[in-house]
Structures are given as structure tokens and as C-alpha cells.
Tab-separated table of C-alpha atoms in Angstrom:
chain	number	residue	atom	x	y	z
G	1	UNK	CA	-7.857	-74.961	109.623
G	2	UNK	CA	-5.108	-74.659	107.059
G	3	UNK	CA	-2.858	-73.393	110.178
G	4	UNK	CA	-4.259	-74.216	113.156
G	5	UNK	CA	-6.091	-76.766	114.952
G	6	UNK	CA	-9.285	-75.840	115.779
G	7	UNK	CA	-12.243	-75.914	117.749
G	8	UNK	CA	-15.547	-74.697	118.048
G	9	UNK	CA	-17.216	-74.086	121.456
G	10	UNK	CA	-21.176	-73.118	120.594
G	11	UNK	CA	-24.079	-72.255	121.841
G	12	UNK	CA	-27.783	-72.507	119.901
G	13	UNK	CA	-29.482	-69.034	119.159
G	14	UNK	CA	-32.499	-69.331	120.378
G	15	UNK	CA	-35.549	-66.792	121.990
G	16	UNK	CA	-36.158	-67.338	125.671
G	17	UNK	CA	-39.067	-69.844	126.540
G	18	UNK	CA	-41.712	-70.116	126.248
G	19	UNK	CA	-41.086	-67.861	122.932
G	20	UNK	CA	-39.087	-70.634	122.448
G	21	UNK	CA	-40.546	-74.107	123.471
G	22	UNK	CA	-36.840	-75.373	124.286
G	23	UNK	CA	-36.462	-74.815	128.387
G	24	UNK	CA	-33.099	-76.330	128.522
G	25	UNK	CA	-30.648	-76.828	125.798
G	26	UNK	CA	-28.358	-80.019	126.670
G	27	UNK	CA	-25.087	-80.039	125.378
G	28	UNK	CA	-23.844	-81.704	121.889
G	29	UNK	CA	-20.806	-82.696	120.054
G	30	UNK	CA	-20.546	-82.836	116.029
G	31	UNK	CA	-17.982	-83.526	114.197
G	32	UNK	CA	-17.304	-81.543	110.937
G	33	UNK	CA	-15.140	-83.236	108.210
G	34	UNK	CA	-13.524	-80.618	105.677
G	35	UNK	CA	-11.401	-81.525	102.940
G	36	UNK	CA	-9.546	-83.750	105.272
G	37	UNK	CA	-9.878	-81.676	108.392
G	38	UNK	CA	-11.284	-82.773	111.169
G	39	UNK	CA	-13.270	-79.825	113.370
G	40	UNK	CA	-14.729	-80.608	116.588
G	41	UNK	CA	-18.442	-78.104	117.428
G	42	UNK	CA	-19.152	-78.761	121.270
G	43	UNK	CA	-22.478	-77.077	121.772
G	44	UNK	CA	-22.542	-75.853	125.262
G	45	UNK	CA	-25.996	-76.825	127.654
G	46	UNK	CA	-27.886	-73.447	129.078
G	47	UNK	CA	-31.431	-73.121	130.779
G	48	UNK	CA	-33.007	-71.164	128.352
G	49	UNK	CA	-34.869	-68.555	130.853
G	50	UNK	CA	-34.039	-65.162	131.355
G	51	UNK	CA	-31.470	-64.180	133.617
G	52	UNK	CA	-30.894	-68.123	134.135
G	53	UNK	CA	-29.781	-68.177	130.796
G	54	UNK	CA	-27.585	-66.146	131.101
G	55	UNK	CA	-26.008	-67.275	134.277
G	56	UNK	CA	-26.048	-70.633	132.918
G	57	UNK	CA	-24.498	-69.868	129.230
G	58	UNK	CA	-21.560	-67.872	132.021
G	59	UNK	CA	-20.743	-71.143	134.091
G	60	UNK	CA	-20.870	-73.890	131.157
G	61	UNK	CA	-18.609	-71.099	129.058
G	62	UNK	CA	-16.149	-71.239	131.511
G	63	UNK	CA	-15.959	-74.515	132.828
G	64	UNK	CA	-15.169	-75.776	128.924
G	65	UNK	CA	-12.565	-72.950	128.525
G	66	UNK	CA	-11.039	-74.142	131.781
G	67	UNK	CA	-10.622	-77.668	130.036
G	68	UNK	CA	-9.609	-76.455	126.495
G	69	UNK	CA	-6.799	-73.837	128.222
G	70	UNK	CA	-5.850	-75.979	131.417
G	71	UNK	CA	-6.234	-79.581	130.806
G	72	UNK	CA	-5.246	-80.124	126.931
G	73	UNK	CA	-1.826	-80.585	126.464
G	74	UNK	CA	-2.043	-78.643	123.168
G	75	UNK	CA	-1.184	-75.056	123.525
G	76	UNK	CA	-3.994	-72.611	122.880
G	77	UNK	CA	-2.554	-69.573	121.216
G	78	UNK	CA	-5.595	-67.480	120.374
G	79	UNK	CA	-9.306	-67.708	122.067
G	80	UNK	CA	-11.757	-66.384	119.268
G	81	UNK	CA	-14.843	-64.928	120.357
G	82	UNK	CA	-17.363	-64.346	117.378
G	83	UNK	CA	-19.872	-62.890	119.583
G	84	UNK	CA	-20.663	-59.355	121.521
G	85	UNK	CA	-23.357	-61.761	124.115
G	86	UNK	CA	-22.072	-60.715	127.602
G	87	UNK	CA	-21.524	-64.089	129.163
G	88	UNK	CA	-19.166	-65.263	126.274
G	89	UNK	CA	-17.086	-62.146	126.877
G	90	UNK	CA	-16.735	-62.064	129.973
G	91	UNK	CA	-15.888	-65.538	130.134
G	92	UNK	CA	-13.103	-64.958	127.837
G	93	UNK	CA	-12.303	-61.964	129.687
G	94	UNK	CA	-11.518	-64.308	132.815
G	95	UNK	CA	-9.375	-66.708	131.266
G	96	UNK	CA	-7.651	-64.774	128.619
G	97	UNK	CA	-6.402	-62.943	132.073
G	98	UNK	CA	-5.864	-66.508	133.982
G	99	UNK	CA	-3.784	-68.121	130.819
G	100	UNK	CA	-2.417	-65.731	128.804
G	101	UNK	CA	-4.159	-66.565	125.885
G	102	UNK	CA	-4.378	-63.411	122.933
G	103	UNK	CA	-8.139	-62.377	122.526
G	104	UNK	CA	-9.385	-61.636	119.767
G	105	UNK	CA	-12.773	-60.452	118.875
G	106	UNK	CA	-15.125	-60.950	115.872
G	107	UNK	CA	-17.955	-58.587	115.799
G	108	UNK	CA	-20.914	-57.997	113.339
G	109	UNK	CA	-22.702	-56.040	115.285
G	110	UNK	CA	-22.585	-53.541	118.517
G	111	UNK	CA	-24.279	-55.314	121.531
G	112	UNK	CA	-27.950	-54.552	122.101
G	113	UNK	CA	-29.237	-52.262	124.452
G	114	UNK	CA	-32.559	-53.635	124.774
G	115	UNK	CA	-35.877	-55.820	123.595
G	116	UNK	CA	-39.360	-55.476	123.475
G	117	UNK	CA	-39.859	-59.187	124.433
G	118	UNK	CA	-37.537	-59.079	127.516
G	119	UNK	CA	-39.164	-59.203	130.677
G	120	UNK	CA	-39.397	-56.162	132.698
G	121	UNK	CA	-36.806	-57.297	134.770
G	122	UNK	CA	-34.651	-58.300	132.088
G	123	UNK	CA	-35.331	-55.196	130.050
G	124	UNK	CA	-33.683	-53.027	133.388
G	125	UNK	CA	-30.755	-54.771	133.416
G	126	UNK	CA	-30.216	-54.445	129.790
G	127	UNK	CA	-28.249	-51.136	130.079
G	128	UNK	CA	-25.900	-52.021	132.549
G	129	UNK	CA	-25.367	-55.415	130.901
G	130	UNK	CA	-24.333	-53.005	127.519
G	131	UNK	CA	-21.982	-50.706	129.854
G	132	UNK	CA	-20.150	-54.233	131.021
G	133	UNK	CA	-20.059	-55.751	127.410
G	134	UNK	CA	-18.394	-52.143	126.307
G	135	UNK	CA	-16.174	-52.343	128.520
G	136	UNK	CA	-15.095	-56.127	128.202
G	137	UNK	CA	-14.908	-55.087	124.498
G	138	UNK	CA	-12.258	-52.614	124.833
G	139	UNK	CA	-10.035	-55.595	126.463
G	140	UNK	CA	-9.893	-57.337	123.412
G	141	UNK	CA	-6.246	-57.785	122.227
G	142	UNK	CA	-7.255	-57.574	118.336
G	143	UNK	CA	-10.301	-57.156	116.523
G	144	UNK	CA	-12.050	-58.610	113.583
G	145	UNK	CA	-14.469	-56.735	112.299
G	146	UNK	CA	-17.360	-55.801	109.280
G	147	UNK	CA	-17.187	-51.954	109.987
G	148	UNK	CA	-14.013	-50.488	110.971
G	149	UNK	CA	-16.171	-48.288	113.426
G	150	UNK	CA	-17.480	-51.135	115.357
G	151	UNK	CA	-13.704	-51.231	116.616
G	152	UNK	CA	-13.332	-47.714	116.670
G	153	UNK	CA	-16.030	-47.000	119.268
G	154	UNK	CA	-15.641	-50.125	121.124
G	155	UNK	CA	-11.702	-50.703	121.355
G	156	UNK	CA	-9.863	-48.151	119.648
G	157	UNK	CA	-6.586	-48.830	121.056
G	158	UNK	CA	-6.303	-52.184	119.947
G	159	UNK	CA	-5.363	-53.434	116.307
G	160	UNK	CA	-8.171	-54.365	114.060
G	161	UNK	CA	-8.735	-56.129	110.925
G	162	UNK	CA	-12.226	-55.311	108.401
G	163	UNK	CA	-13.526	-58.696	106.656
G	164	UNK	CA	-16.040	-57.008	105.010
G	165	UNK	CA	-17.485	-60.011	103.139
G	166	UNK	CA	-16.335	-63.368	102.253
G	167	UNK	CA	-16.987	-64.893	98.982
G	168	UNK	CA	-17.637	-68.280	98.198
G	169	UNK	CA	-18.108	-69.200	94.489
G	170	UNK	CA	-19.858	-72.341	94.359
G	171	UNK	CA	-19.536	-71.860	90.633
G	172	UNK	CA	-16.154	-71.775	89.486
G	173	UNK	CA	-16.890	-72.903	85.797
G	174	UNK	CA	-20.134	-70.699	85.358
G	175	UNK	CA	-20.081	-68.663	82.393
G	176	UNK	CA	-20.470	-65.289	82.600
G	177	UNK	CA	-22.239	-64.862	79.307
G	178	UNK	CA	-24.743	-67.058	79.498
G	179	UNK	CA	-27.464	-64.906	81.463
G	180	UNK	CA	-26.206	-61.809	79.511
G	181	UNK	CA	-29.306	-61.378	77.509
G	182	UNK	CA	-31.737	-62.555	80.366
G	183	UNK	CA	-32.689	-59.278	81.800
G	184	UNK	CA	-33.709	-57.908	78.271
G	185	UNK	CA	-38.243	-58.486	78.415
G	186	UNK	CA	-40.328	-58.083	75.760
G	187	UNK	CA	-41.747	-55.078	77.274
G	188	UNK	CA	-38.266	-53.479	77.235
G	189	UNK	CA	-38.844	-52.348	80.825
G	190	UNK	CA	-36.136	-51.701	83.511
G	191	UNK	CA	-36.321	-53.956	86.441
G	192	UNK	CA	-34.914	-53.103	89.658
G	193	UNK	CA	-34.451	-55.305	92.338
G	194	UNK	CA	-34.618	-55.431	95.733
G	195	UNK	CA	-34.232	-58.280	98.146
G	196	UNK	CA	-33.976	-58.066	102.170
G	197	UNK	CA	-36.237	-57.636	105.343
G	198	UNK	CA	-39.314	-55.414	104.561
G	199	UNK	CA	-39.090	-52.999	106.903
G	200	UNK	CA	-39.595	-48.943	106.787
G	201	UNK	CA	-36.555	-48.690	108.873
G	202	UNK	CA	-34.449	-50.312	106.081
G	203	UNK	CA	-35.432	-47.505	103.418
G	204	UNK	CA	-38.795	-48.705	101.989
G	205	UNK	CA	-40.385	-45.672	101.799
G	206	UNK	CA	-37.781	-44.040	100.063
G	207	UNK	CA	-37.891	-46.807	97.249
G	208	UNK	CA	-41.355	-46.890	97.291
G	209	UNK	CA	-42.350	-42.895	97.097
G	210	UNK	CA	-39.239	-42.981	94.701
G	211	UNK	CA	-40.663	-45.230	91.975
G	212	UNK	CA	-44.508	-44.156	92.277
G	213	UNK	CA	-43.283	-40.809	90.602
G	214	UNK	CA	-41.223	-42.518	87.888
G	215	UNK	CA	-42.509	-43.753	84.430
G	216	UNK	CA	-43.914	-46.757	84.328
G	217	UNK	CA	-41.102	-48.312	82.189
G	218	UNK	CA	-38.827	-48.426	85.301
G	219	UNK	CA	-40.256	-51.124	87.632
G	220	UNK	CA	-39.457	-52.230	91.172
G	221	UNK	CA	-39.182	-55.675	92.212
G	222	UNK	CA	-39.293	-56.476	95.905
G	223	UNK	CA	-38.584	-60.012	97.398
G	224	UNK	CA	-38.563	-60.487	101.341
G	225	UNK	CA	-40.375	-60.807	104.219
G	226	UNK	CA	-40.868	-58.739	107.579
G	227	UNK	CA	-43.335	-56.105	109.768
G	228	UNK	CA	-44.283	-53.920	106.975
G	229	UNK	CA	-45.257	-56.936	104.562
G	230	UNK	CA	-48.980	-55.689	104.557
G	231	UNK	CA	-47.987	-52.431	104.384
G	232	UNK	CA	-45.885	-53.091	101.293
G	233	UNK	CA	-48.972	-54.886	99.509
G	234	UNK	CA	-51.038	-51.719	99.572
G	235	UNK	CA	-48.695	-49.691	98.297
G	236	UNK	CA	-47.211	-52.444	95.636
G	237	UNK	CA	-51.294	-52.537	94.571
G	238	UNK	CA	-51.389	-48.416	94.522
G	239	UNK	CA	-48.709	-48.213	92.560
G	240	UNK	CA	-48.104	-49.875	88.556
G	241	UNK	CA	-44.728	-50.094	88.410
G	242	UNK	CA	-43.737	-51.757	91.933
G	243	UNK	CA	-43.969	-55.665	92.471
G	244	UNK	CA	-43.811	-57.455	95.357
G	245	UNK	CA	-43.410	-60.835	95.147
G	246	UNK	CA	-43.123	-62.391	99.015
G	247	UNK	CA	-40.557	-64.645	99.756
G	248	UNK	CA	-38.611	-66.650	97.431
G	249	UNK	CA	-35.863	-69.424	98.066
G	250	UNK	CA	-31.999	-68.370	97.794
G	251	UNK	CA	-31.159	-70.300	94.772
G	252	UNK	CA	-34.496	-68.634	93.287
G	253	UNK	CA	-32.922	-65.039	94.365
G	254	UNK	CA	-29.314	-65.516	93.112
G	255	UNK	CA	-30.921	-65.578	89.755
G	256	UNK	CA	-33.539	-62.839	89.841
G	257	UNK	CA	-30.397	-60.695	91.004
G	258	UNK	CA	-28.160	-61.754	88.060
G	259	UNK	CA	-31.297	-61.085	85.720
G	260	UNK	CA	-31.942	-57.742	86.803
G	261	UNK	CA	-30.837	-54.495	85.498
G	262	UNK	CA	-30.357	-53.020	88.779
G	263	UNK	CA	-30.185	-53.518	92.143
G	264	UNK	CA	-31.075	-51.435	94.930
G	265	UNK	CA	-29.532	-51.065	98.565
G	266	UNK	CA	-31.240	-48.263	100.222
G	267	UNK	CA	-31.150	-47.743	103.419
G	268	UNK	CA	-32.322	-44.654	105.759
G	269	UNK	CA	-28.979	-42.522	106.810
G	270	UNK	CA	-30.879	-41.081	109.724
G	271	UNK	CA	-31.295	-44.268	111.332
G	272	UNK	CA	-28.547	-44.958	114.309
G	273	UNK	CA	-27.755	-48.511	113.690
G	274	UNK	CA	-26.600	-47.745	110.333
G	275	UNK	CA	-23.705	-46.496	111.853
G	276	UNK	CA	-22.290	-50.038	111.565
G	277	UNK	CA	-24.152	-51.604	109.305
G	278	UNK	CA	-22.867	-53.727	106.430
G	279	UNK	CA	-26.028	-55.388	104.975
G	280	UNK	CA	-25.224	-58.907	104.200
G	281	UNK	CA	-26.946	-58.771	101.329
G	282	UNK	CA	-23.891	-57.034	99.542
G	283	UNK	CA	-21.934	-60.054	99.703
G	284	UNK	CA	-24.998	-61.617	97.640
G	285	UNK	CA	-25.282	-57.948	95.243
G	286	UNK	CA	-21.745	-58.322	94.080
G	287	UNK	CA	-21.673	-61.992	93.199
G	288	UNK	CA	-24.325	-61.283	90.789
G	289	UNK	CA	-22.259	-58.922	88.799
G	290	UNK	CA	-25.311	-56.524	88.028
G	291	UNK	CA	-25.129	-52.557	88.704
G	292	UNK	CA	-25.813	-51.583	92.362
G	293	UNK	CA	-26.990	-48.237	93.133
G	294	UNK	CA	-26.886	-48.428	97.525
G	295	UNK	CA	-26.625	-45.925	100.028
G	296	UNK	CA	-23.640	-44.096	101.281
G	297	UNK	CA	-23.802	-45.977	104.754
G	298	UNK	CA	-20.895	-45.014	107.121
G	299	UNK	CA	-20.396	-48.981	107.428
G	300	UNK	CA	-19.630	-50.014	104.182
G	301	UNK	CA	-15.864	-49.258	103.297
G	302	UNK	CA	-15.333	-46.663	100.799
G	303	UNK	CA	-13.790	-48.648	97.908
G	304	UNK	CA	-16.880	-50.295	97.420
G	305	UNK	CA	-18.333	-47.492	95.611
G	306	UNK	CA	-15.661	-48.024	92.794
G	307	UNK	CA	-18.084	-50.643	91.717
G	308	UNK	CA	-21.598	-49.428	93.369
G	309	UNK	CA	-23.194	-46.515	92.721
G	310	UNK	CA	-23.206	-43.898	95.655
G	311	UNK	CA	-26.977	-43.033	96.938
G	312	UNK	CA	-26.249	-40.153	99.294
G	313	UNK	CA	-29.372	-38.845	100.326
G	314	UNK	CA	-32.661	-39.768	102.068
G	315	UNK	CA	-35.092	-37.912	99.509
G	316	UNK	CA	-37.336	-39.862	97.530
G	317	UNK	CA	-37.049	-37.415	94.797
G	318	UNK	CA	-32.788	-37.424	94.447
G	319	UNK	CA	-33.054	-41.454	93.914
G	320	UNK	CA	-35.465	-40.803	91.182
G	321	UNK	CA	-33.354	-38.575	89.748
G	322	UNK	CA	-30.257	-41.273	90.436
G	323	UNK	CA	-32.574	-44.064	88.989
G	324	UNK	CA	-33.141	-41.902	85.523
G	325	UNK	CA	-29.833	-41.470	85.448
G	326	UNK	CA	-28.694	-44.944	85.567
G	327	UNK	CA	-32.155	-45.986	83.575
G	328	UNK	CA	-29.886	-44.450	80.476
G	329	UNK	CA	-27.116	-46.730	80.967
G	330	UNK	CA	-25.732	-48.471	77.769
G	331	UNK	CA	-25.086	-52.296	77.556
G	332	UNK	CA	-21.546	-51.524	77.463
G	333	UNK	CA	-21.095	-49.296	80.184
G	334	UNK	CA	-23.542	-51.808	82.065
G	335	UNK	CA	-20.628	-54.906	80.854
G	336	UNK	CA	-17.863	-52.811	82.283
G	337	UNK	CA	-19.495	-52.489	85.503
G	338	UNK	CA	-20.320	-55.989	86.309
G	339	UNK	CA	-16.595	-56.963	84.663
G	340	UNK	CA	-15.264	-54.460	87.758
G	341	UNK	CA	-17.365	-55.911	90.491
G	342	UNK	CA	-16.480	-59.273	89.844
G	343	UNK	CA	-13.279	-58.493	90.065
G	344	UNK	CA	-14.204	-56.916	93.189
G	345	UNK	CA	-15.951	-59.820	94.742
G	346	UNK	CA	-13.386	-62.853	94.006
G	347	UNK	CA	-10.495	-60.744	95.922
G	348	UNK	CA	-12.929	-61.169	99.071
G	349	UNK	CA	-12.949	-65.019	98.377
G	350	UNK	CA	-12.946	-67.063	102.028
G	351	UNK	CA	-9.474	-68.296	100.957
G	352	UNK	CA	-7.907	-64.783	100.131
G	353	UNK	CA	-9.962	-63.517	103.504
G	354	UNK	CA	-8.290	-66.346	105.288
G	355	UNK	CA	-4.953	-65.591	104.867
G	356	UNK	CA	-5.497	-62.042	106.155
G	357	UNK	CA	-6.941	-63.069	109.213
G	358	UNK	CA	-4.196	-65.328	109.677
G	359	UNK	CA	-1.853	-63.093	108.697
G	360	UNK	CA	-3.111	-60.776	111.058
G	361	UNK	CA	-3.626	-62.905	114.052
G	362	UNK	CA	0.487	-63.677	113.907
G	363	UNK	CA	1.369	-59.734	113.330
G	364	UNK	CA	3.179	-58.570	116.162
């Protein structure tokens, strides 16, 4: 907003009906008011049914694109898409080609191939839908992107851009100090933390069989929600030294991170969508300033294990070793640590991460 005028064209994320009791979504304008900028968020109408939805989500897509690249008399000199949903891209697609107009991509995640709750029908088209959306995706002028092999597989030939994370300290004039002592418990035990979507996929297992052969003076703290929530409880009541405390609001969170000694990001290597994965949670592990030991994941850039510690296996018994390591820590090597991340963290802050998008947009 600091360069450009902008505008947001939208569309609400919801599961087809009657998962979702909305059958059509109408369309809606708000107006967001930012330190003097004015932003305009046009949420585009769709009948939210199936294929219908995404017919609908096509022709509404275009017809506003038409107006924002035809009928304004402002110049439109990039169309953003922050999306890999096939009717958004090949929208763009269309009019990027009829106008001119550099497109530029912003992608989180690969598209999907596929979903249990899709109907049959749905479910068959699926692949050819992710064929179509790969190859729209390799149009893309430039590419934004959280894993530099997101635009590696899907359009290698074009330019990209990795915005990893973006920071936003809400507290600017919080001292550092004052939760220095918090972790320290009367019991002198070692807490590590975990917070995220319970789910085997995501590693639990390899946490879990991890700390029920560790002394009980290293403890596991789990906060989240997801399918293996049940499963979690009978282990977390098999096992001493592992916690699991549900779901707890974020403010609630930020500070069981920053109170912790550790924190853990462990994810299964063998898994395929790991390939591009970038938890979101890191964002959230950094700010906190305490140790992270996470896994080696092929989608999180390699300088952030300057300030992480490197987990590069998927054996219980390695990350128990790892964890005894790291158990031994000293305060001081523990201080120097957190002084490095933060440093880390606040060059990734949404101004700094501005500027290089910017900066990239107008490369030549």
C-alpha cells in the first residue's frame, strides 16, 4: 500500500454444502482503513456446490477482472494471485493474456490432487483439474513463494522470490528479560513444547515413542487439536512425562512457548507433502526466542538452522539422543540462542518483507 494502490478481489473459504450450510455466497464490499490507507475487499458471489462452484467462482472472477483491467482508468500493472484454486488461475491466465498485465503468483501450497469429501464425480475430475492448474502455474510471470521448490517444480523458468515468514511484533517495547526466569519450576524439570495439529502424519509418534524412553525429568507438553486427539490421550495417560493439554487460545500459547525450555518441530521426512512444507508455526517458534530443535524439512530454507537445531532423522531413538543432548544446555548457551533468533525473526518483519516483494515485483 506504501507503493501502490490496491485492491483486493476475494472469495470466502468455505466446504461445499451441505458440509457447509451456505448454498450461495452473495457478493460483499468492505472497506479496510490502514494507517491512512484506504483498501477496497470485494468478495466475489459463487454457488457453493460442486462443480457449480467452481464454474461460478470462474465467471464472477472474470467478469470483475474485466472491470478492474478494462473499465478503470487507473492502470493495473501487476494482477496478484495468492491462490493455486483453478478458477482464479485460469481466470488470470485469460486476462493477463487479453491486457498485458505481469502475473505474479503467491503460493503456500502445491494444488490438491484430491478429497475424501468430494463427490465421486468431483473426486474424478480432480486429477485433470491438478494437470490444468500445473500447467497455468508455469505461466506465471514471477513467483512468490514459502518454499523455493514450490516454484521449482511448478514454474522453474520464471523468477521467484521466498517470503518465508513475516513478522509482526505487536510488542515493540516488551522486555526481553522479564520472562527469563519463567521456565525455571520447582521441580527443575525440562519442558518441551509442542503446539500444532495432532496428527501422526505431522511426527507424533516420533515425539511420543521419543519421550516414553527418556527420564522422567524431561517432559513433553502438547497443545492442539486434530484426528489423533484420542489417540494422543492414551498415550499422554501411558506415559509420565508427556502432557497434553487440548486446545488453548493464541495469546495463551505465545506465552507457554516463551516459557518453555524447548520447542519441538518434528515432522515425518517420509511424508510427500513435506516436500514444501513450511509449518506456520515457525513464524510463531522464533518470535518466542526459545531453542527449537525441528526437522530438516526440504521446505524450510537452510539458514534457519543457524538458529534451530537440525533434527535429521525419523527414529524415535536419534531425537532422544538429540533431546539429551540439548537437555544439558547451559543458561548461557540457552541466552545466546534466543539473542540469535531474534535477530533472526525481526529481519523477516512485514515491513522489511515488503520492500522485497516490492523490490522484486519492479526488477526487470
Amino acid at each position: 500500500m506504501k507503493h501502490h494502490n490496491v485492491k483486493f478481489l476475494s472469495s470466502y473459504p468455505i466446504s461445499d454444502f451441505p458440509l457447509c450450510s451456505i448454498l450461495f455466497s452473495p457478493a460483499h464490499k468492505e472497506t479496510i482503513y490502514d494507517e491512512g490507507n484506504v483498501v477496497e475487499n470485494i468478495y466475489m458471489p459463487f454457488v457453493n456446490k460442486s462443480i457449480l462452484k467452481i464454474i461460478t467462482r470462474f465467471l464472477f472472477s472474470m467478469y470483475y477482472l474485466l472491470i478492474e483491467c478494462f473499465f478503470r482508468k487507473k492502470k493495473v500493472d501487476y494482477l496478484i494471485v495468492y491462490s493455486v484454486h483453478f478458477p482464479f488461475l485460469l481466470s488470470s491466465y485469460l486476462i493477463s493474456k487479453l491486457t498485458r498485465v505481469k502475473l505474479v503468483s503467491v503460493w503456500t501450497d502445491p494444488p490438491a490432487e484430491g478429497s475424501n469429501i468430494d463427490s465421486f464425480f468431483k473426486r474424478k475430475l480432480r486429477w485433470l483439474e491438478f494437470l490444468i492448474s500445473k500447467f497455468l502455474m508455469s505461466k506465471f510471470n514471477r513467483s512468490i513463494v514459502i518454499s523455493e521448490l514450490l516454484a521449482k517444480d511448478f514454474n522453474p523458468n520464471s523468477p521467484c522470490l521466498v517470503v518465508d515468514s513475516i513478522f509482526e511484533n505487536e510488542n515493540e517495547n516488551e522486555n526481553e528479560n522479564e520472562n527469563e526466569n519463567e521456565n525455571e519450576n520447582e521441580n527443575e524439570k525440562l519442558v518441551f513444547t509442542y503446539t500444532g495439529t495432532i496428527n501422526r502424519k505431522y511426527g507424533l509418534d516420533i515425539m511420543i515413542n521419543a519421550f516414553a524412553i527418556l527420564p522422567e525429568s524431561l517432559t513433553l507438553h502438547i497443545y492442539g487439536s486434530g484426528c489423533d486427539s484420542e489417540y494422543l490421550i492414551e498415550r499422554s495417560n501411558a506415559i509420565k512425562n508427556i502432557s497434553y493439554h487440548g486446545l488453548a487460545p493464541l495469546y495463551a500459547i505465545s506465552s507457554i512457548q516463551k516459557k518453555s525450555d524447548f520447542l519441538l518441530n518434528i515432522r515425518d521426512n517420509s511424508q510427500s507433502f513435506v516436500k514444501y512444507s513450511y509449518p506456520s508455526k515457525l513464524t510463531e517458534y522464533l518470535a518466542s526466542g526459545t531453542p527449537i530443535i525441528s526437522s530438516r524439512l526440504r521446505g524450510i530454507p537452510d539458514d534457519h538452522f543457524q538458529v534451530m537445531i537440525p533434527f535429521a532423522s525419523n527414529d524415535p531413538f536419534e531425537l532422544a539422543k538429540l533431546i539429551l543432548k540439548c537437555s544439558s544446555f547451559s543458561s548461557e548457551e540457552k541466552a545466546v540462542i534466543k539473542h540469535k533468533t531474534m535477530e533472526f525473526i525481526y529481519s523477516r518483519n512485514s515491513k522489511a518483507q515488503a520492500e522485497n516483494i516490492f523490490n522484486f515485483l519492479k526488477r526487470e
